[in-house]
Every structure is written in structure tokens, then in C-alpha cells.
Tab-separated table of C-alpha atoms in Angstrom:
chain	number	residue	atom	x	y	z
A	473	UNK	CA	-33.483	-144.518	110.631
A	474	UNK	CA	-32.541	-141.570	113.005
A	475	UNK	CA	-35.099	-139.287	111.335
A	476	UNK	CA	-37.566	-142.041	111.597
A	477	UNK	CA	-37.053	-142.092	115.305
A	478	UNK	CA	-37.194	-138.306	115.617
A	479	UNK	CA	-40.693	-137.955	113.974
A	480	UNK	CA	-42.009	-140.875	115.929
A	481	UNK	CA	-40.873	-139.646	119.260
A	482	UNK	CA	-41.894	-136.036	118.300
A	483	UNK	CA	-39.562	-134.190	120.789
A	484	UNK	CA	-37.450	-132.135	118.500
A	485	UNK	CA	-40.156	-131.426	115.770
A	486	UNK	CA	-43.911	-132.199	115.486
A	487	UNK	CA	-44.772	-135.780	115.953
A	488	UNK	CA	-45.719	-137.543	112.736
A	489	UNK	CA	-46.019	-141.180	112.631
A	490	UNK	CA	-46.706	-141.252	108.909
A	491	UNK	CA	-43.312	-139.520	108.364
A	492	UNK	CA	-41.668	-141.873	110.650
A	493	UNK	CA	-42.973	-144.878	108.638
A	494	UNK	CA	-41.703	-143.284	105.453
A	495	UNK	CA	-38.078	-143.111	106.971
A	496	UNK	CA	-38.148	-146.702	108.463
A	497	UNK	CA	-39.542	-147.974	105.116
A	498	UNK	CA	-36.629	-146.515	103.137
A	499	UNK	CA	-34.025	-148.027	105.599
A	500	UNK	CA	-36.110	-151.416	105.902
A	501	UNK	CA	-35.934	-151.849	101.953
A	502	UNK	CA	-32.137	-151.628	102.195
A	503	UNK	CA	-32.387	-154.692	104.540
A	504	UNK	CA	-31.381	-152.607	107.720
A	505	UNK	CA	-32.558	-154.997	110.439
A	506	UNK	CA	-33.570	-152.563	113.052
A	507	UNK	CA	-35.592	-150.626	110.588
A	508	UNK	CA	-37.343	-153.824	109.638
A	509	UNK	CA	-38.109	-154.320	113.393
A	510	UNK	CA	-39.486	-150.773	113.556
A	511	UNK	CA	-41.745	-151.396	110.676
A	512	UNK	CA	-42.958	-154.203	112.713
A	513	UNK	CA	-43.708	-152.052	115.707
A	514	UNK	CA	-45.486	-149.457	113.698
A	515	UNK	CA	-47.710	-151.990	112.333
A	516	UNK	CA	-48.410	-153.582	115.691
A	517	UNK	CA	-49.168	-150.205	117.279
A	518	UNK	CA	-51.192	-148.927	114.327
A	519	UNK	CA	-48.939	-145.934	114.252
A	520	UNK	CA	-48.767	-144.307	110.938
A	521	UNK	CA	-50.266	-147.399	109.005
A	522	UNK	CA	-53.538	-149.502	109.495
A	523	UNK	CA	-52.864	-151.830	112.544
A	524	UNK	CA	-52.091	-155.373	111.048
A	525	UNK	CA	-50.476	-158.165	113.032
A	526	UNK	CA	-49.898	-159.880	109.435
A	527	UNK	CA	-47.865	-156.971	108.286
A	528	UNK	CA	-46.126	-156.641	111.693
A	529	UNK	CA	-45.221	-160.349	111.360
A	530	UNK	CA	-43.780	-159.995	107.743
A	531	UNK	CA	-41.456	-157.067	108.963
A	532	UNK	CA	-40.444	-158.803	112.225
A	533	UNK	CA	-39.729	-161.944	110.456
A	534	UNK	CA	-37.261	-160.067	108.042
A	535	UNK	CA	-35.304	-158.693	111.155
A	536	UNK	CA	-35.527	-161.775	112.817
A	537	UNK	CA	-34.058	-163.634	109.758
A	538	UNK	CA	-30.986	-161.436	110.315
A	539	UNK	CA	-30.536	-162.589	113.892
A	540	UNK	CA	-32.063	-159.260	115.359
A	541	UNK	CA	-32.541	-160.267	118.850
A	542	UNK	CA	-35.596	-157.841	119.552
A	543	UNK	CA	-37.290	-159.314	116.626
A	544	UNK	CA	-36.753	-162.782	117.776
A	545	UNK	CA	-38.808	-161.838	120.859
A	546	UNK	CA	-41.514	-160.084	118.897
A	547	UNK	CA	-41.961	-163.070	116.533
A	548	UNK	CA	-42.180	-165.461	119.379
A	549	UNK	CA	-45.033	-163.415	120.892
A	550	UNK	CA	-46.868	-163.509	117.714
A	551	UNK	CA	-46.290	-167.266	117.494
A	552	UNK	CA	-47.322	-167.935	121.249
A	553	UNK	CA	-50.423	-165.587	120.747
A	554	UNK	CA	-51.582	-166.478	117.206
A	555	UNK	CA	-51.608	-163.002	115.943
A	556	UNK	CA	-50.990	-162.436	112.235
A	557	UNK	CA	-49.103	-165.968	111.989
A	558	UNK	CA	-50.588	-169.517	112.759
A	559	UNK	CA	-50.362	-170.260	116.453
A	560	UNK	CA	-47.269	-172.668	117.588
A	561	UNK	CA	-46.272	-172.636	121.149
A	562	UNK	CA	-43.292	-174.900	120.207
A	563	UNK	CA	-41.722	-172.048	117.980
A	564	UNK	CA	-42.648	-169.439	120.462
A	565	UNK	CA	-40.641	-171.426	123.294
A	566	UNK	CA	-37.860	-171.993	120.789
A	567	UNK	CA	-37.480	-168.401	119.687
A	568	UNK	CA	-38.137	-167.042	123.357
A	569	UNK	CA	-35.143	-169.298	124.414
A	570	UNK	CA	-33.014	-167.978	121.862
A	571	UNK	CA	-33.752	-164.268	122.597
A	572	UNK	CA	-33.480	-165.147	126.484
A	573	UNK	CA	-29.880	-166.271	125.798
A	574	UNK	CA	-29.198	-162.874	124.432
A	575	UNK	CA	-30.628	-161.333	127.619
A	576	UNK	CA	-34.029	-160.294	126.142
A	577	UNK	CA	-36.194	-159.327	129.157
A	578	UNK	CA	-39.383	-159.691	127.476
A	579	UNK	CA	-38.416	-163.142	126.746
A	580	UNK	CA	-37.545	-164.143	130.320
A	581	UNK	CA	-41.115	-162.899	131.408
A	582	UNK	CA	-43.010	-164.560	128.601
A	583	UNK	CA	-41.203	-167.615	128.940
A	584	UNK	CA	-41.698	-167.648	132.584
A	585	UNK	CA	-45.595	-167.413	131.797
A	586	UNK	CA	-45.679	-170.272	129.567
A	587	UNK	CA	-43.930	-172.604	132.098
A	588	UNK	CA	-46.194	-171.240	134.869
A	589	UNK	CA	-49.428	-172.118	132.777
A	590	UNK	CA	-50.863	-175.237	134.730
A	591	UNK	CA	-52.995	-176.098	131.848
A	592	UNK	CA	-49.979	-176.212	129.411
A	593	UNK	CA	-48.082	-179.628	128.415
A	594	UNK	CA	-45.047	-177.280	128.883
A	595	UNK	CA	-45.962	-176.481	132.626
A	596	UNK	CA	-42.890	-176.388	134.748
A	597	UNK	CA	-42.862	-174.162	137.937
A	598	UNK	CA	-39.196	-174.519	138.245
A	599	UNK	CA	-38.660	-173.166	134.651
A	600	UNK	CA	-40.916	-170.295	135.497
A	601	UNK	CA	-38.951	-169.225	138.884
A	602	UNK	CA	-35.679	-169.536	136.803
A	603	UNK	CA	-36.582	-167.187	134.088
A	604	UNK	CA	-38.579	-164.664	136.296
A	605	UNK	CA	-35.516	-164.644	138.533
A	606	UNK	CA	-33.325	-163.656	135.642
A	607	UNK	CA	-35.723	-160.786	134.798
A	608	UNK	CA	-35.826	-159.927	138.559
A	609	UNK	CA	-31.935	-159.610	138.544
A	610	UNK	CA	-32.288	-156.979	135.902
A	611	UNK	CA	-35.042	-155.297	137.855
A	612	UNK	CA	-37.634	-155.912	135.164
A	613	UNK	CA	-40.905	-155.172	136.744
A	614	UNK	CA	-42.916	-157.703	135.155
A	615	UNK	CA	-40.671	-160.319	136.057
A	616	UNK	CA	-40.490	-159.127	139.781
A	617	UNK	CA	-44.312	-159.038	139.971
A	618	UNK	CA	-44.345	-162.594	138.671
A	619	UNK	CA	-41.648	-163.846	140.810
A	620	UNK	CA	-43.439	-162.380	143.852
A	621	UNK	CA	-46.336	-164.362	143.000
A	622	UNK	CA	-44.434	-167.540	142.868
A	623	UNK	CA	-43.176	-166.759	146.500
A	624	UNK	CA	-46.661	-165.769	147.656
A	625	UNK	CA	-48.320	-169.071	146.592
A	626	UNK	CA	-45.013	-171.295	147.358
A	627	UNK	CA	-44.818	-172.578	143.643
A	628	UNK	CA	-41.551	-174.360	143.352
A	629	UNK	CA	-40.232	-172.081	146.199
A	630	UNK	CA	-40.974	-172.106	150.054
A	631	UNK	CA	-43.840	-170.059	150.552
A	632	UNK	CA	-42.486	-166.723	151.770
A	633	UNK	CA	-44.939	-163.680	151.866
A	634	UNK	CA	-41.992	-161.340	153.397
A	635	UNK	CA	-39.983	-161.885	150.167
A	636	UNK	CA	-43.276	-161.518	148.089
A	637	UNK	CA	-43.784	-158.291	149.600
A	638	UNK	CA	-40.237	-157.023	148.740
A	639	UNK	CA	-40.705	-157.889	145.174
A	640	UNK	CA	-44.209	-156.679	144.859
A	641	UNK	CA	-43.177	-153.265	146.261
A	642	UNK	CA	-40.008	-153.190	143.784
A	643	UNK	CA	-42.584	-153.638	140.825
A	644	UNK	CA	-45.106	-151.490	142.152
A	645	UNK	CA	-42.739	-148.463	142.461
A	646	UNK	CA	-42.054	-149.104	138.747
A	647	UNK	CA	-45.883	-148.973	137.979
A	648	UNK	CA	-46.949	-152.518	137.713
A	649	UNK	CA	-50.503	-152.599	138.188
A	650	UNK	CA	-50.776	-156.539	139.236
A	651	UNK	CA	-48.016	-155.642	141.861
A	652	UNK	CA	-50.038	-152.800	143.066
A	653	UNK	CA	-53.267	-155.081	143.604
A	654	UNK	CA	-51.403	-157.913	145.231
A	655	UNK	CA	-49.574	-155.526	147.502
A	656	UNK	CA	-52.784	-154.003	148.501
A	657	UNK	CA	-54.375	-157.374	149.159
A	658	UNK	CA	-51.159	-158.296	151.466
A	659	UNK	CA	-51.579	-155.016	153.206
A	660	UNK	CA	-55.298	-155.751	153.621
A	661	UNK	CA	-54.629	-159.138	155.112
A	662	UNK	CA	-51.531	-158.436	157.014
A	663	UNK	CA	-49.585	-161.054	154.923
A	664	UNK	CA	-45.664	-160.656	155.179
A	665	UNK	CA	-46.466	-156.916	156.323
A	666	UNK	CA	-48.204	-155.123	159.180
A	667	UNK	CA	-51.860	-154.909	158.424
A	668	UNK	CA	-52.906	-151.494	156.952
A	669	UNK	CA	-56.334	-150.844	155.368
A	670	UNK	CA	-55.143	-147.124	154.559
A	671	UNK	CA	-52.056	-148.216	152.680
A	672	UNK	CA	-54.193	-151.025	150.766
A	673	UNK	CA	-56.900	-148.399	149.803
A	674	UNK	CA	-54.115	-146.094	148.347
A	675	UNK	CA	-52.687	-148.839	146.408
A	676	UNK	CA	-56.259	-149.874	145.039
A	677	UNK	CA	-56.819	-146.103	144.146
A	678	UNK	CA	-53.642	-145.906	142.152
A	679	UNK	CA	-54.576	-148.807	140.066
A	680	UNK	CA	-58.044	-147.840	139.676
A	681	UNK	CA	-57.050	-144.451	138.110
A	682	UNK	CA	-55.754	-146.644	135.130
A	683	UNK	CA	-59.112	-148.124	134.988
A	684	UNK	CA	-57.948	-151.482	136.212
A	685	UNK	CA	-61.055	-153.452	136.449
A	686	UNK	CA	-59.975	-155.447	139.508
A	687	UNK	CA	-59.112	-152.454	141.609
A	688	UNK	CA	-62.344	-150.524	140.618
A	689	UNK	CA	-64.589	-153.551	141.477
A	690	UNK	CA	-62.823	-153.608	144.859
A	691	UNK	CA	-63.166	-150.030	145.691
A	692	UNK	CA	-66.991	-150.524	144.594
A	693	UNK	CA	-67.198	-153.514	146.863
A	694	UNK	CA	-68.482	-155.516	143.849
A	695	UNK	CA	-67.669	-159.131	142.851
A	696	UNK	CA	-64.939	-159.340	140.117
A	697	UNK	CA	-64.510	-162.042	137.642
A	698	UNK	CA	-61.554	-161.690	135.527
A	699	UNK	CA	-61.323	-162.318	131.909
A	700	UNK	CA	-59.900	-165.765	131.020
A	701	UNK	CA	-58.494	-164.892	127.546
A	702	UNK	CA	-59.246	-168.489	126.458
A	703	UNK	CA	-59.681	-167.289	123.072
A	704	UNK	CA	-56.562	-167.183	120.994
A	705	UNK	CA	-55.855	-164.475	120.076
A	706	UNK	CA	-57.655	-162.588	122.966
A	707	UNK	CA	-60.507	-160.443	121.712
A	708	UNK	CA	-62.055	-156.926	122.739
A	709	UNK	CA	-65.079	-155.361	121.419
A	710	UNK	CA	-66.147	-152.737	124.005
A	711	UNK	CA	-64.072	-149.742	125.500
A	712	UNK	CA	-63.901	-151.421	128.895
A	713	UNK	CA	-62.625	-154.687	127.287
A	714	UNK	CA	-60.113	-152.830	125.080
A	715	UNK	CA	-58.728	-151.068	128.135
A	716	UNK	CA	-58.596	-154.208	130.185
A	717	UNK	CA	-56.913	-156.116	127.516
A	718	UNK	CA	-54.283	-153.304	126.926
A	719	UNK	CA	-53.488	-153.079	130.411
A	720	UNK	CA	-53.005	-156.948	130.490
A	721	UNK	CA	-50.509	-156.684	127.654
A	722	UNK	CA	-48.733	-153.872	129.368
A	723	UNK	CA	-48.490	-155.808	132.766
A	724	UNK	CA	-47.339	-159.158	131.283
A	725	UNK	CA	-48.659	-160.937	134.268
A	726	UNK	CA	-51.576	-162.986	132.821
A	727	UNK	CA	-50.867	-162.872	129.129
A	728	UNK	CA	-47.506	-162.299	126.966
A	729	UNK	CA	-46.075	-158.970	127.516
A	730	UNK	CA	-46.161	-156.672	124.525
A	731	UNK	CA	-46.059	-152.924	124.858
A	732	UNK	CA	-46.894	-152.343	121.031
A	733	UNK	CA	-50.104	-154.282	121.509
A	734	UNK	CA	-50.893	-152.606	124.764
A	735	UNK	CA	-50.566	-149.259	123.140
A	736	UNK	CA	-52.865	-150.269	120.092
A	737	UNK	CA	-55.566	-151.405	122.516
A	738	UNK	CA	-55.362	-148.549	124.790
A	739	UNK	CA	-55.567	-146.130	122.037
A	740	UNK	CA	-58.500	-148.079	120.856
A	741	UNK	CA	-60.258	-147.681	124.070
A	742	UNK	CA	-59.185	-143.973	124.112
A	743	UNK	CA	-60.747	-143.295	120.797
A	744	UNK	CA	-63.739	-145.103	122.064
A	745	UNK	CA	-64.113	-142.525	124.719
A	746	UNK	CA	-62.178	-144.045	127.776
A	747	UNK	CA	-60.638	-141.296	129.811
A	748	UNK	CA	-58.894	-144.051	131.918
A	749	UNK	CA	-57.044	-145.261	128.771
A	750	UNK	CA	-56.077	-141.630	128.154
A	751	UNK	CA	-54.621	-141.617	131.695
A	752	UNK	CA	-52.903	-144.814	131.103
A	753	UNK	CA	-51.286	-143.798	127.867
A	754	UNK	CA	-49.990	-140.579	129.548
A	755	UNK	CA	-48.265	-142.491	132.381
A	756	UNK	CA	-46.771	-144.769	129.804
A	757	UNK	CA	-45.088	-141.748	127.970
A	758	UNK	CA	-44.363	-139.891	131.162
A	759	UNK	CA	-42.633	-142.746	132.765
A	760	UNK	CA	-41.234	-144.561	129.771
A	761	UNK	CA	-43.195	-147.901	130.211
A	762	UNK	CA	-41.457	-149.789	127.402
A	763	UNK	CA	-41.255	-146.644	125.231
A	764	UNK	CA	-39.115	-143.592	124.965
A	765	UNK	CA	-40.067	-141.159	127.894
A	766	UNK	CA	-41.773	-138.189	126.240
A	767	UNK	CA	-43.700	-135.337	128.245
A	768	UNK	CA	-45.002	-133.860	125.105
A	769	UNK	CA	-46.907	-137.102	124.217
A	770	UNK	CA	-47.949	-137.509	127.860
A	771	UNK	CA	-49.424	-134.304	128.095
A	772	UNK	CA	-51.347	-134.864	124.769
A	773	UNK	CA	-53.171	-137.642	126.308
A	774	UNK	CA	-53.631	-135.941	129.767
A	775	UNK	CA	-55.020	-132.894	127.862
A	776	UNK	CA	-57.479	-135.058	125.986
A	777	UNK	CA	-58.565	-136.767	129.099
A	778	UNK	CA	-58.897	-133.410	131.044
A	779	UNK	CA	-60.905	-131.933	128.343
A	780	UNK	CA	-63.254	-134.878	128.897
A	781	UNK	CA	-63.554	-134.330	132.556
A	782	UNK	CA	-61.148	-136.829	133.962
A	783	UNK	CA	-59.609	-135.091	136.999
A	784	UNK	CA	-56.615	-137.389	137.322
A	785	UNK	CA	-55.546	-136.403	133.741
A	786	UNK	CA	-56.175	-132.739	134.473
A	787	UNK	CA	-53.940	-133.031	137.695
A	788	UNK	CA	-51.243	-134.730	135.712
A	789	UNK	CA	-51.252	-132.475	132.823
A	790	UNK	CA	-50.890	-129.393	135.305
A	791	UNK	CA	-48.232	-131.108	136.943
A	792	UNK	CA	-46.165	-131.672	133.706
A	793	UNK	CA	-46.954	-128.280	132.828
A	794	UNK	CA	-45.392	-126.720	135.950
A	795	UNK	CA	-42.492	-129.161	135.614
A	796	UNK	CA	-41.805	-128.054	132.043
A	797	UNK	CA	-41.281	-124.529	133.316
A	798	UNK	CA	-44.289	-122.994	131.421
A	799	UNK	CA	-44.863	-120.346	133.995
A	800	UNK	CA	-45.884	-117.876	131.238
A	801	UNK	CA	-49.407	-119.306	131.372
A	802	UNK	CA	-50.126	-119.977	134.969
A	803	UNK	CA	-53.917	-119.734	134.289
A	804	UNK	CA	-53.745	-123.030	132.355
A	805	UNK	CA	-52.207	-124.723	135.462
A	806	UNK	CA	-54.817	-123.018	137.755
A	807	UNK	CA	-57.660	-124.191	135.492
A	808	UNK	CA	-56.485	-127.708	135.343
A	809	UNK	CA	-56.040	-128.015	139.089
A	810	UNK	CA	-59.349	-126.703	139.488
A	811	UNK	CA	-60.772	-129.333	136.969
A	812	UNK	CA	-58.783	-131.914	139.125
A	813	UNK	CA	-60.446	-130.648	142.377
A	814	UNK	CA	-63.784	-130.554	141.031
A	815	UNK	CA	-63.761	-133.888	139.217
A	816	UNK	CA	-61.291	-135.951	141.113
A	817	UNK	CA	-61.994	-139.720	141.252
A	818	UNK	CA	-60.480	-140.126	144.740
A	819	UNK	CA	-59.535	-138.326	147.874
A	820	UNK	CA	-55.958	-138.468	146.925
A	821	UNK	CA	-55.906	-136.587	143.703
A	822	UNK	CA	-58.517	-134.207	145.134
A	823	UNK	CA	-56.177	-133.265	148.010
A	824	UNK	CA	-53.184	-132.939	145.839
A	825	UNK	CA	-55.070	-130.642	143.440
A	826	UNK	CA	-56.520	-128.415	146.511
A	827	UNK	CA	-52.937	-128.092	147.802
A	828	UNK	CA	-51.603	-126.899	144.692
A	829	UNK	CA	-54.496	-124.449	144.280
A	830	UNK	CA	-53.744	-123.096	147.601
A	831	UNK	CA	-50.264	-122.453	146.443
A	832	UNK	CA	-51.268	-120.572	143.201
A	833	UNK	CA	-53.673	-118.407	145.260
A	834	UNK	CA	-51.115	-117.705	148.088
A	835	UNK	CA	-48.725	-116.644	145.321
A	836	UNK	CA	-51.046	-114.959	143.007
A	837	UNK	CA	-50.253	-117.143	140.039
A	838	UNK	CA	-52.904	-117.000	137.557
A	839	UNK	CA	-55.378	-115.293	139.791
A	840	UNK	CA	-55.427	-112.462	142.203
A	841	UNK	CA	-53.347	-113.145	145.374
A	842	UNK	CA	-55.681	-114.262	148.154
A	843	UNK	CA	-54.763	-115.553	151.487
A	844	UNK	CA	-58.149	-116.342	152.334
A	845	UNK	CA	-58.662	-118.482	149.246
A	846	UNK	CA	-55.198	-120.125	149.880
A	847	UNK	CA	-56.251	-121.115	153.365
A	848	UNK	CA	-59.688	-122.289	152.226
A	849	UNK	CA	-57.799	-124.787	149.756
A	850	UNK	CA	-55.193	-125.839	152.167
A	851	UNK	CA	-57.789	-126.702	154.851
A	852	UNK	CA	-59.871	-128.739	152.406
A	853	UNK	CA	-56.839	-130.577	151.243
A	854	UNK	CA	-55.538	-130.921	154.899
A	855	UNK	CA	-58.978	-132.551	155.911
A	856	UNK	CA	-58.300	-135.110	153.163
A	857	UNK	CA	-54.987	-136.092	154.628
A	858	UNK	CA	-52.467	-133.906	152.775
A	859	UNK	CA	-49.436	-133.284	154.891
A	860	UNK	CA	-48.088	-130.423	153.111
A	861	UNK	CA	-51.557	-128.770	153.247
A	862	UNK	CA	-51.694	-129.647	156.951
A	863	UNK	CA	-48.563	-127.749	157.590
A	864	UNK	CA	-49.336	-124.836	155.437
A	865	UNK	CA	-52.703	-124.496	157.090
A	866	UNK	CA	-51.222	-124.692	160.511
A	867	UNK	CA	-48.679	-121.882	159.699
A	868	UNK	CA	-51.358	-119.503	158.316
A	869	UNK	CA	-53.463	-119.996	161.300
A	870	UNK	CA	-50.390	-119.278	163.359
A	871	UNK	CA	-49.475	-116.228	161.593
A	872	UNK	CA	-53.110	-114.855	161.005
A	873	UNK	CA	-52.916	-114.915	157.299
A	874	UNK	CA	-56.163	-114.885	155.693
A	875	UNK	CA	-57.916	-115.667	158.959
A	876	UNK	CA	-57.754	-114.485	162.625
A	877	UNK	CA	-54.795	-115.675	164.568
A	878	UNK	CA	-55.559	-119.193	166.279
A	879	UNK	CA	-53.155	-121.092	168.067
A	880	UNK	CA	-55.864	-123.798	168.711
A	881	UNK	CA	-56.403	-124.262	165.118
A	882	UNK	CA	-52.696	-123.972	164.227
A	883	UNK	CA	-52.159	-126.695	166.753
A	884	UNK	CA	-54.673	-128.920	165.189
A	885	UNK	CA	-53.289	-128.749	161.746
A	886	UNK	CA	-49.769	-128.939	162.644
A	887	UNK	CA	-50.232	-132.056	164.884
A	888	UNK	CA	-51.999	-133.651	161.929
A	889	UNK	CA	-48.730	-132.989	159.827
A	890	UNK	CA	-46.550	-134.003	162.657
A	891	UNK	CA	-48.486	-137.234	162.906
A	892	UNK	CA	-47.520	-137.900	159.391
A	893	UNK	CA	-43.850	-137.367	159.936
A	894	UNK	CA	-43.479	-133.592	159.200
A	895	UNK	CA	-40.365	-132.744	161.440
A	896	UNK	CA	-41.054	-128.980	160.792
A	897	UNK	CA	-44.579	-129.169	162.011
A	898	UNK	CA	-43.606	-131.386	165.129
A	899	UNK	CA	-40.855	-128.615	166.117
A	900	UNK	CA	-43.376	-125.669	165.838
A	901	UNK	CA	-45.999	-127.603	167.708
A	902	UNK	CA	-43.360	-128.096	170.571
A	903	UNK	CA	-42.588	-124.400	170.589
A	904	UNK	CA	-46.363	-123.585	170.875
A	905	UNK	CA	-47.022	-126.272	173.684
A	906	UNK	CA	-44.010	-124.755	175.676
């Protein structure tokens, strides 16, 4: 089992899902429930074996019959969705309830979704609030987002937009896309929080980088009609549909939460050419959304996206490359930051990439040292709103590095940085004025 985990995660040796399956299968044949559960995961993801919900159900059921709680929740998801087994919402509720009694976070969320469904005979807003609150108390981001939605709409609780904002913020900080979209809308409308179109736009941009269709439509000023997923199980045939379905499974806000199914659909979208899916997979592994954190796996997906021209992937790859201390090849970072600056999908990524390029030119990392090139990058980044670049541009104009000394230009950029809360810039600006 341990060796299987090592090959699956791939941190200590080269990743091999095939070898991971071999080790899991050996342990599973000895009736070891955690290994049986992992066999189910591998089949649901399609890692090391052809993807098969039917085979996943077979292995989950073996572990479930031994009382393995995580398998109980996994089987409940398959019964609820009709994936690999005949759909049975009664069995799903029964086994989600069993898993929830043992503290299973996924069960809290998915039970809440079942009870929140107004078209279901089991509809019960109070039950939804109870289970979402259980997950919220454990800081489980899907439950935080869904509970926030109940407060925003006033379902079984008094409508309270301020509480909704607090919960949406907590979920958004953990990467929940639905929370980011909802929070963006509340900033845009000034519900429960002072209105700010700037903050709203930043949140929509964050969601759009994942390829979130609703956020993308908003930024393009297009109408959006979300998928209903009335078909059981949900289906997707195009890369865009695969991406959207994968994100829905990951989010757990409109359909049952399942990270293995999310990974399967996102990988399917990536293999079909979706660079947004490549970025989403990189984020999943970088931050550990329902999986073990793995910079190596994250960088694999970011690199693939960067090679296909995705600026966000290029920036994320370069950032992780730096964080890993791989300073022996600064040219790699420099090239990736340049790709990000040239192909950035939005001004936030472009400004961050330009700032990093400025640092590399200033320090002569991967290129000949050049204050002129550094200043050019800092100014471009500063004009896009990057406070750190505004500070650096101000200092360079003040000291005459890469340019003629100019207190006027220095003051301009330092004031921009100070207005964004940079105390260093404010102090230097005060000295210039006085």
C-alpha cells in the first residue's frame, strides 16, 4: 500500500500510475479495505487503468462492506449519480448519512445538496443548512460556499448578506470557484460589502483562468445559460463541456462533489487540448484540492499548458520553478515569464509576469544585467497596477538607474504604490515633498 502511494504521488521517484495500481491490487486481493478503496479511486480517475465507474463501484463496495467510511461516501456518490450502478437516491441518502455520522466532509456537502434540491421529494432547506453548517465548522470550502448561498437567499435562515460575504470569502480563499463568482457579484452589487467593481473584476478574472464558463461569459459581456445536468449521469462530449463538468464536480455546488471524477473530466478536457483544464489540474495539485499536494505534478500540467501558449500556466510554472530553488537554470524562468507576459489572458497575470521579468533583468538572472530593461518592465507592470513594480519604478527614477534621474516620475510611481498601501513608498514620497 505504501509503495502504491509513492508511485501514485511521484514525489520520491518517477510517477507511475500503472505501478501504483499493481501495489494497490496486491493489497486489495488480501482484503485490505484502504487498498480496495484506492483501486476504486484509480478506476474513477482512470489512472493506470481504463476509466470505469462500474469497476470503481466494485472496489468501493468491497471496502464499503468492511465499514471503510471513505468508501461509504464514494458509493453514495455513485448511487446518487447513477454512475456504474443503478441510480438510487434512497441508498445514497442512507449511506451519506452513515458517512456523515463518522464526520465525512464530502457526505456533509452532498447530503446538503440533496436536501437543497427543490425538485426532489427529499427537499428540506433546514436539513441542507444543518449539513452545510457541519462542514463549515470544519472549514470545508464547498460547505462554506453552499451555506453562504443559503444566507444570501434567506433559505431556512434570515437573509444576511454580510454573513454570506464572510462565508464566501472563506471559501474563495481556499479556491472555490462558485464562491469567487458569488463574491464578485456581491462586490459588484454592493450586497453585504461596499461596492467595488475593481475587486469584482479581479475575482471574475481568477475564476476565468480556470475556464469557468460563467466568469468567462461575464468578462466577455455575454449572456450565460448554465448547464442543468438533468441527464443522469451528467454527460460531456466537447472539451468545453468536459472542462465545465470537471469544475462542477470539483466545486460541489451544483452537483455532487467528487474529486476523482473532477480529475477524470479535467484530464479528458486537457487531452482534448484545453489549456484552461491544464491550469486547473496544476492548481489542484499545487494547492492540494482533495489530493496530496505535489509541486512536481502541478509543474507537469503547467508546463504542458505553457508549451501550448497559456500565459497563466507559464507564470505558474516559472513561479514554482523559482520556489523549488532551481536557480541553476534561470533562463527557464525567464523564458516562462516572457511567455506569460506575451500571452497573459488578463492584466493581473501580465503585470505580475512583467514585474518578475524586471527583477530578472535587474539582477542579471538568465540574461545580461540591464537596468534599462528592468525599468521598462517595471513601468509596464506599474501601469497595469502592480504595487511592487510601482515602488521599484519609483526608486529607479529617484536614483537614476537605467534612466535620467527624475523626481517627478519617481513621485508619480511612488504615489501610485502608496495609494495601494505601500508604507515604504509613502515614507519616501514624504521625504521628496518635504
